[in-house]
């Protein structure tokens, strides 16, 4: 959800809408957060580099699932570089403030990347369900070069474009605050505090709440519900295929069940990690927005770490189940 900002010292800026409550951060929390951010940057850069290299070198354009994984890891990497590294700068005590123009740019980028991150993860889950439900592999010349799949690239491009359109209000209704900026409403898809002095600046608290509620429904609630259904569908499809193996042993899809089951376990682990991470943020931030009880500050600390857990840990989950990533990690450890 979003946040509404006011200045402690009243005055002409008393109506600004900002980003996140100012909370004290202990050195232990800061150190742990820095470790998670570094894991996210190194891990997702490795995923993009290793799998991206295999896709480029593959004469048929690479597997569709690899391209989707690269897209998801790229969105994770950009969130870490464009947002989480700046949060570290804030944590170590450097008080930096941006101009209104830079704040508008950064606020739009933060919301854009986080929204893309959500829908890219959902698309991975939905794509795997679709793959499991295919009756047979595509028919064609398996040895002819075919390049990148156009339909898949179009869908991925559409995810980025539609979420860019959604982030436009974050560019318009934001400005630069100052050291006295505080907040009363927050947005999960951005940060949980003022960063570089950037705060929301909606015309009224009602318009800010409307944007925040829309964000909660579109980018927080619906994707998690859809992820849960797609994963249940994948598990049910695998169960059905497994029961058919004895009666139709030569069926093309059924012969792939062991490999698909391994892939399903990895994707299921990724989605469960995402749901736990994102769901914790939703609960914590909305408790702050609508309850404002004694546990609000503690829950915002939880939300802050929940936001980074998926980005930091998803490369490790992929390394367990992806053959090329696993081979790369083994080769690095053996040196």
XYZ file of C-alpha atoms in Angstrom:
335
model
C 0.000 0.000 0.000
C 1.097 3.690 -0.111
C 1.900 6.336 2.487
C 0.777 9.792 3.413
C 3.423 12.229 4.507
C 3.252 15.242 6.774
C 5.933 17.443 8.241
C 6.528 17.403 11.973
C 6.919 21.100 11.814
C 3.734 22.447 10.277
C 3.858 24.816 7.397
C 3.382 25.033 3.704
C 4.436 21.431 3.040
C 2.130 19.846 5.592
C 0.178 17.937 2.939
C 2.908 15.956 1.236
C 2.505 12.217 0.822
C 5.678 10.280 1.593
C 7.260 6.848 1.584
C 7.642 4.927 4.811
C 7.860 5.460 8.511
C 11.155 6.557 10.023
C 12.248 3.712 12.301
C 15.451 3.069 14.186
C 17.749 0.472 12.614
C 20.223 -1.418 14.774
C 23.758 -2.228 13.515
C 22.878 -5.937 13.482
C 19.850 -5.278 11.271
C 21.946 -3.112 8.980
C 24.661 -5.766 8.654
C 22.107 -8.495 7.936
C 20.360 -6.328 5.372
C 23.668 -5.554 3.610
C 24.410 -9.299 3.408
C 20.988 -9.982 1.872
C 21.371 -7.176 -0.660
C 24.810 -8.404 -1.720
C 23.483 -11.953 -2.052
C 20.676 -10.622 -4.235
C 23.031 -8.691 -6.512
C 25.656 -11.433 -6.876
C 23.137 -14.269 -7.114
C 20.818 -12.699 -9.677
C 23.738 -11.387 -11.739
C 25.055 -14.965 -11.819
C 21.655 -16.302 -12.922
C 21.410 -13.714 -15.709
C 25.002 -14.309 -16.817
C 25.077 -18.122 -16.743
C 21.630 -18.840 -18.162
C 21.825 -15.844 -20.521
C 25.063 -17.179 -21.986
C 23.475 -20.570 -22.615
C 20.476 -18.947 -24.315
C 22.722 -16.844 -26.562
C 24.915 -19.819 -27.480
C 21.944 -22.121 -28.084
C 21.430 -22.284 -31.841
C 17.678 -22.695 -31.455
C 17.319 -19.643 -29.228
C 17.248 -21.297 -25.808
C 14.451 -22.862 -23.804
C 11.419 -20.752 -23.033
C 11.703 -21.448 -19.321
C 15.294 -20.178 -19.308
C 14.224 -16.908 -20.929
C 11.489 -16.438 -18.305
C 13.956 -17.160 -15.497
C 16.363 -14.584 -16.948
C 13.548 -12.016 -17.048
C 12.659 -12.689 -13.407
C 16.305 -12.580 -12.274
C 16.875 -9.361 -14.242
C 13.969 -7.662 -12.471
C 15.370 -8.880 -9.128
C 18.812 -7.519 -10.024
C 17.470 -4.123 -11.074
C 15.450 -3.796 -7.855
C 18.589 -4.571 -5.841
C 20.762 -2.098 -7.735
C 18.259 0.740 -8.147
C 16.608 0.574 -4.732
C 18.165 -1.733 -2.152
C 21.703 -0.402 -2.542
C 20.336 3.089 -1.904
C 18.643 1.812 1.251
C 22.057 0.628 2.457
C 23.452 4.114 1.888
C 20.637 5.456 4.052
C 21.243 2.816 6.742
C 24.922 3.662 7.179
C 23.944 7.224 8.063
C 24.546 9.158 4.844
C 21.784 11.761 4.568
C 21.349 12.330 0.840
C 18.505 14.307 -0.708
C 17.471 14.429 -4.347
C 15.866 17.154 -6.402
C 12.183 16.941 -7.271
C 13.014 15.764 -10.815
C 15.272 12.938 -9.597
C 12.706 11.898 -6.995
C 10.002 11.680 -9.642
C 12.273 9.540 -11.797
C 13.340 7.255 -8.929
C 9.857 6.807 -7.466
C 8.534 5.798 -10.873
C 11.402 3.348 -11.431
C 11.009 1.772 -7.973
C 7.299 1.112 -8.428
C 7.857 -0.074 -12.025
C 10.565 -2.605 -11.159
C 8.756 -4.013 -8.126
C 5.558 -4.454 -10.137
C 7.437 -6.161 -12.984
C 9.060 -8.418 -10.392
C 5.668 -9.629 -9.167
C 4.175 -10.357 -12.578
C 7.381 -11.941 -13.911
C 7.282 -14.426 -11.028
C 3.613 -15.168 -11.690
C 4.344 -15.683 -15.383
C 6.999 -18.284 -14.543
C 4.448 -20.243 -12.529
C 1.738 -19.933 -15.205
C 4.145 -20.938 -17.979
C 5.155 -24.103 -16.162
C 1.498 -25.070 -15.696
C 0.907 -24.547 -19.418
C 3.959 -26.663 -20.247
C 2.724 -29.543 -18.103
C -0.697 -29.487 -19.720
C 0.545 -29.767 -23.295
C -0.507 -33.064 -24.811
C 2.615 -33.391 -26.968
C 5.752 -31.432 -27.837
C 5.616 -28.972 -30.700
C 5.979 -30.618 -34.126
C 8.494 -29.207 -36.544
C 12.077 -29.323 -37.719
C 13.933 -29.753 -34.438
C 17.313 -29.088 -36.066
C 16.463 -25.796 -37.764
C 17.474 -22.553 -36.088
C 14.441 -20.654 -34.900
C 15.738 -17.787 -32.731
C 13.930 -16.349 -29.758
C 10.206 -17.231 -29.466
C 8.271 -14.174 -30.636
C 5.111 -14.821 -28.606
C 7.061 -15.257 -25.396
C 9.119 -12.117 -25.986
C 5.922 -10.199 -26.746
C 4.335 -11.293 -23.447
C 7.443 -10.364 -21.470
C 7.580 -7.007 -23.229
C 3.903 -6.490 -22.438
C 4.580 -7.113 -18.730
C 7.244 -4.408 -18.720
C 5.152 -1.942 -20.749
C 1.901 -2.307 -18.778
C 3.684 -1.965 -15.461
C 5.487 1.103 -16.770
C 2.095 2.669 -17.491
C 0.969 1.765 -13.968
C 4.068 3.460 -12.493
C 3.373 6.804 -14.204
C 1.350 8.168 -11.221
C 4.373 7.444 -9.011
C 6.378 9.719 -11.315
C 3.747 12.458 -11.318
C 2.692 12.420 -7.655
C 6.091 12.482 -5.967
C 8.479 15.177 -4.869
C 11.476 15.810 -2.625
C 10.926 16.107 1.123
C 13.325 16.925 3.932
C 14.601 15.556 7.223
C 11.282 16.306 8.965
C 9.168 14.197 6.583
C 7.059 11.478 8.223
C 4.327 9.206 6.875
C 0.959 7.702 7.697
C 0.395 5.378 4.679
C 2.754 3.055 2.745
C 3.154 1.207 -0.568
C 4.585 -2.323 -0.580
C 5.776 -2.003 -4.183
C 8.134 0.829 -3.266
C 10.150 1.434 -0.076
C 9.129 1.429 3.587
C 10.673 4.815 4.401
C 11.655 8.114 2.732
C 14.679 7.365 0.530
C 16.906 10.158 -0.764
C 14.264 12.521 0.584
C 11.694 11.288 -1.955
C 8.076 11.337 -0.790
C 4.590 11.004 -2.260
C 2.727 14.177 -3.132
C -0.852 13.199 -3.969
C -3.421 16.028 -4.190
C -5.266 14.582 -1.184
C -5.115 11.710 1.261
C -8.086 10.142 -0.530
C -6.350 10.022 -3.900
C -3.253 8.553 -2.239
C -5.386 5.914 -0.538
C -7.111 5.124 -3.854
C -3.758 4.559 -5.572
C -2.546 2.479 -2.619
C -5.687 0.337 -2.593
C -5.430 -0.227 -6.351
C -1.826 -1.301 -5.869
C -2.791 -3.692 -3.091
C -5.411 -5.380 -5.248
C -3.573 -5.470 -8.590
C 0.045 -5.989 -7.568
C -0.201 -7.623 -4.168
C -3.367 -9.690 -3.738
C -4.309 -10.936 -7.222
C -0.813 -12.212 -8.171
C -0.485 -14.215 -4.935
C -3.920 -15.807 -5.410
C -3.098 -16.662 -9.037
C 0.289 -18.100 -8.040
C -1.386 -20.353 -5.489
C -3.875 -21.643 -8.085
C -1.260 -22.184 -10.807
C 0.950 -24.156 -8.441
C -1.945 -26.288 -7.268
C -2.783 -26.867 -10.941
C 0.804 -27.906 -11.671
C 0.834 -30.369 -8.781
C -2.517 -31.841 -9.837
C -1.357 -32.181 -13.466
C 1.810 -33.997 -12.371
C -0.249 -36.297 -10.162
C -2.539 -37.117 -13.095
C 0.393 -37.802 -15.425
C 2.060 -40.031 -12.845
C -1.050 -42.222 -12.582
C -1.124 -42.613 -16.382
C 2.496 -43.735 -16.736
C 1.747 -47.424 -16.197
C -1.159 -47.508 -18.671
C 0.428 -45.336 -21.425
C 4.213 -45.619 -20.931
C 5.191 -44.191 -24.338
C 3.109 -41.009 -24.235
C 5.415 -38.059 -25.048
C 4.496 -35.874 -22.083
C 4.297 -38.716 -19.604
C 7.861 -39.776 -20.407
C 8.975 -36.345 -19.199
C 7.216 -36.619 -15.814
C 10.373 -37.205 -13.691
C 12.113 -34.169 -15.220
C 8.986 -32.050 -14.983
C 8.496 -33.094 -11.371
C 11.987 -31.851 -10.541
C 11.276 -28.573 -12.315
C 7.935 -28.312 -10.522
C 9.630 -28.697 -7.145
C 12.024 -25.839 -7.938
C 9.277 -23.564 -9.248
C 7.012 -24.480 -6.323
C 9.819 -23.589 -3.907
C 10.319 -20.256 -5.706
C 6.635 -19.387 -5.599
C 6.255 -20.408 -1.947
C 9.279 -18.263 -1.111
C 7.723 -15.364 -3.000
C 4.321 -15.788 -1.335
C 5.925 -15.908 2.110
C 8.068 -12.850 1.377
C 5.451 -10.744 -0.382
C 2.610 -11.887 1.871
C 4.525 -10.869 4.994
C 5.061 -7.405 3.517
C 1.372 -7.052 2.666
C 0.234 -8.043 6.158
C 2.790 -5.846 7.916
C 2.267 -2.729 5.797
C -1.504 -2.951 5.823
C -1.471 -3.381 9.587
C 0.399 -0.072 9.688
C -1.995 1.575 7.247
C -5.278 0.480 8.833
C -4.507 -0.367 12.455
C -1.491 1.668 13.613
C -1.250 -0.366 16.828
C 1.714 -0.814 19.132
C 3.249 -3.460 16.834
C 3.370 -1.195 13.759
C 7.055 -0.302 14.008
C 8.113 -3.910 14.599
C 6.037 -5.127 11.644
C 7.614 -2.500 9.374
C 11.027 -3.898 10.253
C 9.712 -7.350 9.335
C 8.298 -5.967 6.073
C 11.644 -4.421 5.224
C 13.445 -7.766 5.423
C 10.570 -9.683 3.838
C 10.921 -7.458 0.769
C 14.518 -8.596 0.211
C 14.282 -12.295 1.182
C 12.914 -13.482 -2.171
C 15.419 -11.446 -4.180
C 18.314 -12.745 -2.068
C 17.302 -16.407 -1.837
C 15.722 -17.161 -5.236
C 19.137 -17.619 -6.976
C 20.031 -20.287 -4.392
C 16.742 -22.120 -5.065
C 17.394 -21.972 -8.812
C 20.955 -23.240 -8.353
C 19.630 -26.379 -6.684
C 17.320 -27.286 -9.564
C 18.856 -25.752 -12.709
C 21.508 -27.949 -14.336
C 23.675 -25.172 -15.784
C 23.576 -23.105 -12.622
C 24.371 -26.148 -10.511
C 27.339 -27.006 -12.715
C 28.601 -23.419 -12.541
C 28.383 -23.317 -8.757
C 30.185 -26.667 -8.462
C 32.964 -25.471 -10.759
C 33.380 -22.299 -8.710
C 33.514 -24.204 -5.429
C 36.046 -26.710 -6.765
C 38.561 -23.971 -7.657
